[in-house]
PDB file of C-alpha atoms in Angstrom:
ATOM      1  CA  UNK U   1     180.856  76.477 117.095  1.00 40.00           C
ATOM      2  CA  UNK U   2     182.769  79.448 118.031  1.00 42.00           C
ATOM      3  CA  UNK U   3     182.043  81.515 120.892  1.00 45.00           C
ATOM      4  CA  UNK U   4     182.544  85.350 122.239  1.00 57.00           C
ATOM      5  CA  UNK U   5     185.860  85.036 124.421  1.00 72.00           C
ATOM      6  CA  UNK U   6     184.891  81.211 125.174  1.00 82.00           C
ATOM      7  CA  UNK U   7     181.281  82.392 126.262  1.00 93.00           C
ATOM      8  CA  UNK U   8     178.229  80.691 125.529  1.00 95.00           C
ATOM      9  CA  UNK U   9     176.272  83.223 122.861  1.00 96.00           C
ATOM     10  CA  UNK U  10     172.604  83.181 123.575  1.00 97.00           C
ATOM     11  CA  UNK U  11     169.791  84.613 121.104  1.00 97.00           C
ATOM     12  CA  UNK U  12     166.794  86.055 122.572  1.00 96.00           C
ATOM     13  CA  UNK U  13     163.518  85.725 120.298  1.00 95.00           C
ATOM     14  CA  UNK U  14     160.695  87.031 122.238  1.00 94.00           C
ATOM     15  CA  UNK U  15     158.408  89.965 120.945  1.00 92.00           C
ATOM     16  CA  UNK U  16     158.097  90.954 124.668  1.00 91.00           C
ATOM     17  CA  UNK U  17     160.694  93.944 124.716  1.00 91.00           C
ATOM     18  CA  UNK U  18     160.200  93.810 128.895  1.00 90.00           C
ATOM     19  CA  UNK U  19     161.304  89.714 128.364  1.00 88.00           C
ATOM     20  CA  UNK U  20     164.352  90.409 126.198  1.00 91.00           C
ATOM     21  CA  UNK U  21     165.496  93.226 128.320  1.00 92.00           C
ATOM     22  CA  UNK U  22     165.453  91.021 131.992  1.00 91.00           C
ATOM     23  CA  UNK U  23     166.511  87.707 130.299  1.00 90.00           C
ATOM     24  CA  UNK U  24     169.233  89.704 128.318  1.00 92.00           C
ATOM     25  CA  UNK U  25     170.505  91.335 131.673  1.00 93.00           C
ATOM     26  CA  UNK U  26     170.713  88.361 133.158  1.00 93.00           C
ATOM     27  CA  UNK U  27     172.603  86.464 130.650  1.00 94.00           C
ATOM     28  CA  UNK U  28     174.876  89.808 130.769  1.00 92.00           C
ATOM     29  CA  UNK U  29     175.975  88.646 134.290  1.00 93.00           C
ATOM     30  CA  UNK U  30     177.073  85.660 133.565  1.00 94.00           C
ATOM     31  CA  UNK U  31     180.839  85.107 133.553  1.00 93.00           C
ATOM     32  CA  UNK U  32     180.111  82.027 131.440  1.00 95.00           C
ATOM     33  CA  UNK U  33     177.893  83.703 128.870  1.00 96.00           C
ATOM     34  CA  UNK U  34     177.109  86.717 125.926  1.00 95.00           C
ATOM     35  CA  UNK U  35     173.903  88.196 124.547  1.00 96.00           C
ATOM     36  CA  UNK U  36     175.028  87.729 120.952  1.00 95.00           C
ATOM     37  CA  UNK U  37     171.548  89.716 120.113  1.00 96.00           C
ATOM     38  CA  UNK U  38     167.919  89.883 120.182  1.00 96.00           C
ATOM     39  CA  UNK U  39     164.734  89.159 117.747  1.00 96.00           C
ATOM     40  CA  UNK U  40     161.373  89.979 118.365  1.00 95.00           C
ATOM     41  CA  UNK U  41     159.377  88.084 115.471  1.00 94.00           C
ATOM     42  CA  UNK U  42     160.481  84.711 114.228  1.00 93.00           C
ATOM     43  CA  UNK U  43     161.462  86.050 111.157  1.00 94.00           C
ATOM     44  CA  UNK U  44     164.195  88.123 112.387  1.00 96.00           C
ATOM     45  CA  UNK U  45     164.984  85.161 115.137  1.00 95.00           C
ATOM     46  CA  UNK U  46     166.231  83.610 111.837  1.00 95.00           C
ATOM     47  CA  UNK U  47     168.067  86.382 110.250  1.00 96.00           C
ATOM     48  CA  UNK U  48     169.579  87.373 113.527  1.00 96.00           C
ATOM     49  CA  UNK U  49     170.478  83.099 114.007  1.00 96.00           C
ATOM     50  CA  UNK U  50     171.755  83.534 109.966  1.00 95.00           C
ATOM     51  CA  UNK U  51     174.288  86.739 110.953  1.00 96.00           C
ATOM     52  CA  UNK U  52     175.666  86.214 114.775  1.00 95.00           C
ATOM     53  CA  UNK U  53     175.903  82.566 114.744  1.00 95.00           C
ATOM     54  CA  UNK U  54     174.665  81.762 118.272  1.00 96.00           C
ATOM     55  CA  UNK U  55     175.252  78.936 120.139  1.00 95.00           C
ATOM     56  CA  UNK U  56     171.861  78.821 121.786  1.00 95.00           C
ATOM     57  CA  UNK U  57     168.505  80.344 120.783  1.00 96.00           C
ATOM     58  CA  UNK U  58     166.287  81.136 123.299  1.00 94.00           C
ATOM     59  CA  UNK U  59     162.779  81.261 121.602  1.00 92.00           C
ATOM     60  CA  UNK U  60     159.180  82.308 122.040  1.00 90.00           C
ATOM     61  CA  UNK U  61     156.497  80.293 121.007  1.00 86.00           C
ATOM     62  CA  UNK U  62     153.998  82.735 119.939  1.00 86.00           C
ATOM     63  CA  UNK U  63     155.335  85.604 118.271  1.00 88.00           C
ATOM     64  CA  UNK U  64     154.028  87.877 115.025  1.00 85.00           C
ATOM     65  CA  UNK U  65     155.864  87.231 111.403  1.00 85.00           C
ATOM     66  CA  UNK U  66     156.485  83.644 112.125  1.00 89.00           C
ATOM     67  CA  UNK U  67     155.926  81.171 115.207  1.00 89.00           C
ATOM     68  CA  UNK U  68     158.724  79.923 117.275  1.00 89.00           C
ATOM     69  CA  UNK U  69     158.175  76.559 115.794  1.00 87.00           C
ATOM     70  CA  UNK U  70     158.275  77.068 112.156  1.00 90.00           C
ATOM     71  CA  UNK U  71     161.247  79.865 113.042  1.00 92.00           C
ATOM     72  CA  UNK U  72     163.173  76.655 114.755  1.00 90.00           C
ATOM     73  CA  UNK U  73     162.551  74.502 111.644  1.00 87.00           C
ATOM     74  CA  UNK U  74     163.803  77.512 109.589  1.00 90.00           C
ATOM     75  CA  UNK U  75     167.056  77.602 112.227  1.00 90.00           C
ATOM     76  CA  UNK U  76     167.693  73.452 112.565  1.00 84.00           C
ATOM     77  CA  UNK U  77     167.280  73.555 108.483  1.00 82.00           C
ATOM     78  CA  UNK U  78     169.993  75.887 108.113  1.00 87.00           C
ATOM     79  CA  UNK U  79     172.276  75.735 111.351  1.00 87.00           C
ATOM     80  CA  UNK U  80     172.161  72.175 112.645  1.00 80.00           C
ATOM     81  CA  UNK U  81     174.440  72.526 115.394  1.00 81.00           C
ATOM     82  CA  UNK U  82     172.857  75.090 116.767  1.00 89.00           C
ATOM     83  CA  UNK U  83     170.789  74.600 119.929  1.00 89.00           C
ATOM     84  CA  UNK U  84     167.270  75.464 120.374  1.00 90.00           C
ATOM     85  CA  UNK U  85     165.705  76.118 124.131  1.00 90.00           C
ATOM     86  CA  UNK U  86     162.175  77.457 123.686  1.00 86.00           C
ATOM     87  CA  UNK U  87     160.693  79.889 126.683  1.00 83.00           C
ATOM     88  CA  UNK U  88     156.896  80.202 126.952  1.00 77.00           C
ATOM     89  CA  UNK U  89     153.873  80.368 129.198  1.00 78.00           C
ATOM     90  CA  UNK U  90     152.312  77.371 127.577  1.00 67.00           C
ATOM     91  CA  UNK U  91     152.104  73.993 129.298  1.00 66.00           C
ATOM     92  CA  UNK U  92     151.330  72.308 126.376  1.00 66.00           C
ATOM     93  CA  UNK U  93     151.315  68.591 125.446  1.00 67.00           C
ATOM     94  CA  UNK U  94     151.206  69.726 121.601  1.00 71.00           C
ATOM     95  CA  UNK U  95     153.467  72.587 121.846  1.00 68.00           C
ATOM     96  CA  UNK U  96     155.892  70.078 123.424  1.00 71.00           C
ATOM     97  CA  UNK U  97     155.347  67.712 120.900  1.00 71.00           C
ATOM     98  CA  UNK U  98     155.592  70.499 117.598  1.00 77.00           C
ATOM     99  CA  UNK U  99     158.845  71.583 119.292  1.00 74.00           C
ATOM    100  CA  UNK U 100     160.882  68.585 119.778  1.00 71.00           C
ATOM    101  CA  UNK U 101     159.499  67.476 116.087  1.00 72.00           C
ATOM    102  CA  UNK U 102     160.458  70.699 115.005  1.00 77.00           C
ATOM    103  CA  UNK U 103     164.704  70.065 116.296  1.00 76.00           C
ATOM    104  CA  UNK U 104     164.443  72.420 119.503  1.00 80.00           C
ATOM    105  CA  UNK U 105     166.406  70.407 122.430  1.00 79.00           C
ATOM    106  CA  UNK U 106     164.664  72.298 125.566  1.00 79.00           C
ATOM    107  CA  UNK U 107     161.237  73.321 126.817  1.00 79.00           C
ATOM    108  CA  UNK U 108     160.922  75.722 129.621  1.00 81.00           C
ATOM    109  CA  UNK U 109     157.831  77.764 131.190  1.00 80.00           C
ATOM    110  CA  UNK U 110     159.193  81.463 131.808  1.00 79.00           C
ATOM    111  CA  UNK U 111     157.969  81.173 135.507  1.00 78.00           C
ATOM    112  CA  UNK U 112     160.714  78.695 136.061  1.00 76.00           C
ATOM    113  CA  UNK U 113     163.307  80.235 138.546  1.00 81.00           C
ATOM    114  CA  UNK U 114     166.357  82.484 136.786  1.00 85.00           C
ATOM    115  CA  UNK U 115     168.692  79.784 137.550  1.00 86.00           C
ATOM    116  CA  UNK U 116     166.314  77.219 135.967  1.00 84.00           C
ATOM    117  CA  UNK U 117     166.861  79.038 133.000  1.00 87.00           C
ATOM    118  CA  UNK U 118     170.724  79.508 133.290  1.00 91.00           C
ATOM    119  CA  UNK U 119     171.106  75.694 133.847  1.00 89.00           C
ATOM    120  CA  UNK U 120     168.775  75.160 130.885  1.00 87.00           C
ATOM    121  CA  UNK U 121     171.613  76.983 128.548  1.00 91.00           C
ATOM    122  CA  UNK U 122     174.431  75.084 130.207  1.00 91.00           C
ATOM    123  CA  UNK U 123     172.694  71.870 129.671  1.00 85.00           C
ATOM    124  CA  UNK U 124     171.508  72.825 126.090  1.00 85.00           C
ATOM    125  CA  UNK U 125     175.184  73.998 124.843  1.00 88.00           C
ATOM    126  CA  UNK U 126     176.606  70.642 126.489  1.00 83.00           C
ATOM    127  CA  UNK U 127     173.838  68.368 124.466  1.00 75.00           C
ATOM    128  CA  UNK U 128     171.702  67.669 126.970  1.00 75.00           C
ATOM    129  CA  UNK U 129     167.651  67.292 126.143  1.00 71.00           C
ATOM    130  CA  UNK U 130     166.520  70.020 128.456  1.00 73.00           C
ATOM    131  CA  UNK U 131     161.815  69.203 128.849  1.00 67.00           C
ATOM    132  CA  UNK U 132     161.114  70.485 132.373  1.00 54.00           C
ATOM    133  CA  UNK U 133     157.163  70.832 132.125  1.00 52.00           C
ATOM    134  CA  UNK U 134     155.651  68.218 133.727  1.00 50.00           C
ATOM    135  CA  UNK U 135     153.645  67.390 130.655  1.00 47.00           C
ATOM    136  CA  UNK U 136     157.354  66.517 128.783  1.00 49.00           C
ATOM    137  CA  UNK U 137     157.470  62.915 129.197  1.00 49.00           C
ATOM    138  CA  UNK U 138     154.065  62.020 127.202  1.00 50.00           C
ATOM    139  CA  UNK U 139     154.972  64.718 124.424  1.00 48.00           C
ATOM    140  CA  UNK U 140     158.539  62.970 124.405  1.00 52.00           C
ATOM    141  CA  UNK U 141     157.313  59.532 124.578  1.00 51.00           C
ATOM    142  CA  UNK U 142     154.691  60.886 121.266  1.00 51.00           C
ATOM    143  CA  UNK U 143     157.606  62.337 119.235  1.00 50.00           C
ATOM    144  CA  UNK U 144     160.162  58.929 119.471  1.00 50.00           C
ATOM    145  CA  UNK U 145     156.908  56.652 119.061  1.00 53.00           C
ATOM    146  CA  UNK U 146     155.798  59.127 115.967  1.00 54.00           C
ATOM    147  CA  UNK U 147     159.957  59.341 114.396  1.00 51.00           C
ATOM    148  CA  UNK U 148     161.266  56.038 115.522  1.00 59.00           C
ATOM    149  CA  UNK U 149     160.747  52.616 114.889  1.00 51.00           C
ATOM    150  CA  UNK U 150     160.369  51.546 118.646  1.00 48.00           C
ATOM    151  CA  UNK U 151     157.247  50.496 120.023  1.00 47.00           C
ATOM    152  CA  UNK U 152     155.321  50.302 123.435  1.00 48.00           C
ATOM    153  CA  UNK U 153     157.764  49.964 126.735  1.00 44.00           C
ATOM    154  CA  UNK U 154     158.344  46.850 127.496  1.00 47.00           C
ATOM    155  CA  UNK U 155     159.071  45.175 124.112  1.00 51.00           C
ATOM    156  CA  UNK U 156     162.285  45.110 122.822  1.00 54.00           C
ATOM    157  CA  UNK U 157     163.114  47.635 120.155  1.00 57.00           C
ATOM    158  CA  UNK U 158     162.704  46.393 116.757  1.00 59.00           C
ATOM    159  CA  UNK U 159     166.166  47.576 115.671  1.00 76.00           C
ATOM    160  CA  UNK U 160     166.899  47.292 112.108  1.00 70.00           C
ATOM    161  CA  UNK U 161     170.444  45.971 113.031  1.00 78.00           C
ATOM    162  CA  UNK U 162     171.777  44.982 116.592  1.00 85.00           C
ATOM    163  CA  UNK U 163     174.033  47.513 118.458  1.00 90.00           C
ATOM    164  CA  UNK U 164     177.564  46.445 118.171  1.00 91.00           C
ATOM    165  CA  UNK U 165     178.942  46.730 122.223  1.00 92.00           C
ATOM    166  CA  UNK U 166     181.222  50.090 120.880  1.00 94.00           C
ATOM    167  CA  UNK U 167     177.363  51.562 119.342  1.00 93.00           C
ATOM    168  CA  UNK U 168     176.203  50.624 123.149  1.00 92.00           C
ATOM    169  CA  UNK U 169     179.206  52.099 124.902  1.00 93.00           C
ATOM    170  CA  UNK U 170     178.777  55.682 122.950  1.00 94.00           C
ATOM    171  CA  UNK U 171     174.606  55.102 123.516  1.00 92.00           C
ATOM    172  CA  UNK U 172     175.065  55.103 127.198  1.00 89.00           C
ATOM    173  CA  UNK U 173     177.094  58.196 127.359  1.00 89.00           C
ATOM    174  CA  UNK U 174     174.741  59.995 124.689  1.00 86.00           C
ATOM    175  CA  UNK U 175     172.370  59.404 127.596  1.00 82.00           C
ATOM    176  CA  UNK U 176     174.376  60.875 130.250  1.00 79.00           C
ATOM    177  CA  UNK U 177     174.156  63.789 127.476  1.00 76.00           C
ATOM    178  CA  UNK U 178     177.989  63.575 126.583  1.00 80.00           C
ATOM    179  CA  UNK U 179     178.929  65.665 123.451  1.00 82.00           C
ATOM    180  CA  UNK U 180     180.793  63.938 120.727  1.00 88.00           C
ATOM    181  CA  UNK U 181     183.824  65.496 121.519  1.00 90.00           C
ATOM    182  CA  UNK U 182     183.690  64.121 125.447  1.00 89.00           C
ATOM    183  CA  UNK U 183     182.645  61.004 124.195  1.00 92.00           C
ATOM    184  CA  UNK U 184     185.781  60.818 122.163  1.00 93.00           C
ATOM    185  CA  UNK U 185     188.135  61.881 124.785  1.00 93.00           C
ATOM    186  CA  UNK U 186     186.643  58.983 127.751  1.00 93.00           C
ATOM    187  CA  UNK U 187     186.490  56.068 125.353  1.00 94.00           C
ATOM    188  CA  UNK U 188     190.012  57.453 123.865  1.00 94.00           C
ATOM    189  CA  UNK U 189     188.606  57.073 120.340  1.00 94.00           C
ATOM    190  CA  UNK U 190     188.732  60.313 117.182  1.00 92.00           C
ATOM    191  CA  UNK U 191     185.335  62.557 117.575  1.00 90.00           C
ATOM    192  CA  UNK U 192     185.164  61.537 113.698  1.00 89.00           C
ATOM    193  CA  UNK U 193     184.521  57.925 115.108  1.00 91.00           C
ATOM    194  CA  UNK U 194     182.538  59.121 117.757  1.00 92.00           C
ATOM    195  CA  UNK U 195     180.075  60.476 114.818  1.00 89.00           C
ATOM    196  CA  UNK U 196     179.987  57.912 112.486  1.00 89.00           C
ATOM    197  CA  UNK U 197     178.827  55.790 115.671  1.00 91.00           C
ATOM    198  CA  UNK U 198     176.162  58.186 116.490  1.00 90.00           C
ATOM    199  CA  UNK U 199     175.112  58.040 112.638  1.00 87.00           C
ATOM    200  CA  UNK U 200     174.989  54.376 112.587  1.00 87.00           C
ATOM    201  CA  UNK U 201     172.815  54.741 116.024  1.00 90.00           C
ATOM    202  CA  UNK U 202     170.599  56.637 114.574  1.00 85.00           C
ATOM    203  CA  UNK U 203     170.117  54.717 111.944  1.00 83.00           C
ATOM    204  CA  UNK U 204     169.570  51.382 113.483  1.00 85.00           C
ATOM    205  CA  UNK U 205     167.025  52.911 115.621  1.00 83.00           C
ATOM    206  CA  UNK U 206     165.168  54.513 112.660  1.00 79.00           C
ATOM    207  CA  UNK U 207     165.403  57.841 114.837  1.00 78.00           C
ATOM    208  CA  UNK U 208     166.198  61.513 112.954  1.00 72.00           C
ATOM    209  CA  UNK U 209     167.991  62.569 116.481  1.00 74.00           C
ATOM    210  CA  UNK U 210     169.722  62.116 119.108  1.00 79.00           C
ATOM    211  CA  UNK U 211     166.894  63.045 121.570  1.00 74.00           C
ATOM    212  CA  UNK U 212     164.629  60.583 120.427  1.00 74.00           C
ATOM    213  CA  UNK U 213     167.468  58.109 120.399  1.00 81.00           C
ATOM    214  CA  UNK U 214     168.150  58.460 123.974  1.00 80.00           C
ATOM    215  CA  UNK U 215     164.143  58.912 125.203  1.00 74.00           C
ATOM    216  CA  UNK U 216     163.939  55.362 123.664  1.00 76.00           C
ATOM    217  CA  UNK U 217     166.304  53.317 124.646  1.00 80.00           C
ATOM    218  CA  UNK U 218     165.925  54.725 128.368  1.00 74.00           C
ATOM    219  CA  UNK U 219     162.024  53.134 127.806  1.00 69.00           C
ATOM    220  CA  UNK U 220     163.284  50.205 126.897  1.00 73.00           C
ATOM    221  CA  UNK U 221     165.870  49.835 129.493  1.00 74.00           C
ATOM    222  CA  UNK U 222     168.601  49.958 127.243  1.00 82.00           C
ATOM    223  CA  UNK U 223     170.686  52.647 128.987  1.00 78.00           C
ATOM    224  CA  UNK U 224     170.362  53.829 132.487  1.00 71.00           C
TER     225      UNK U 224
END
């Protein structure tokens, strides 16, 4: 996805102006990074996500027009690759849950540190999962158990084919949150490979992403 002068663009959804202005000033001061724009209802979150393109959208849960959630199913539906953090006050098991289910790749509490945040759109616009509540790991552990075919820890995955030791290579690095491009480049391999690998993953897992891909086989010891 294209970026402003090789800067990350963020989108700021929040229908707090006061939020939009600090986070957007922040972001501003980053040598790495670009306020493409801002929303403050989900529905314009979308239209905004529609016109600038953004690499990463940093949304609101609760906001007036449409939610955060059903605003990052309207995103995912129309802009997979783009990347989804969600900011909010709520420590929730079932907001968690809603927005992994709903494609969104990070959860964080906006009383986490500014750098928290900053790291949080690094990881995000590298492919990393990015849950840092400490109520993530059960709404995680609900979402792959709810999507995937895997059961309980501590049986082994019922895939529906075995992993071929190239699907396991590119597995393990999805876990060290590798893009498909880096992938390609350390097992010296075409990122059109890469993603029919990551397809076929996906697939044998009975997963929809690669987040829930990666939370399972790390419960089942599969990866490290």
């Amino acid at each position: 996805m294209a970026t402003t002068d090789g800067k990350i663009k963020v989108l700021l959804a929040d229908d707090q102006k006061m939020i939009r202005q600090g986070f957007g000033y922040v972001i501003g001061l980053q040598e790495d990074m670009a306020l493409a724009g801002e929303a403050a209802d989900g529905r314009e979150a979308v239209a905004q996500a529609l016109a600038l393109r953004p690499d990463i959208v940093l949304m609101d849960i609760q906001m007036p027009e449409m939610s955060g959630i059903e605003a990052a199913r309207a995103i995912m539906a129309l802009l997979p690759d783009v990347k989804i953090v969600v900011l909010t006050t709520f420590n929730d098991p079932d907001y968690i849950y809603e927005v992994i289910r709903a494609g969104a790749v990070g959860y964080l509490l906006k009383d986490a540190d500014v750098e928290d945040m900053l790291e949080a759109v690094r990881s995000a616009y590298r492919g990393e999962a990015v849950y840092r509540t400490d109520l993530a790991a059960g709404a995680l552990s609900r979402a792959v158990s709810s999507a995937c075919l895997v059961p309980d820890a501590g049986a082994a995955p019922p895939l529906l084919e075995p992993l071929t030791e190239r699907e396991r290579e590119i597995l393990q690095e999805m876990a060290y949150g590798l893009r498909n491009d880096r992938i390609a480049r350390k097992l010296f391999i075409t990122e059109g490979t890469v993603k029919s690998h990551v397809h076929r993953i996906l697939q044998k897992f009975g997963c929809e992403d690669r987040t829930q891909v990666v939370v399972a086989a790390l419960r089942h010891g599969m990866v490290k």
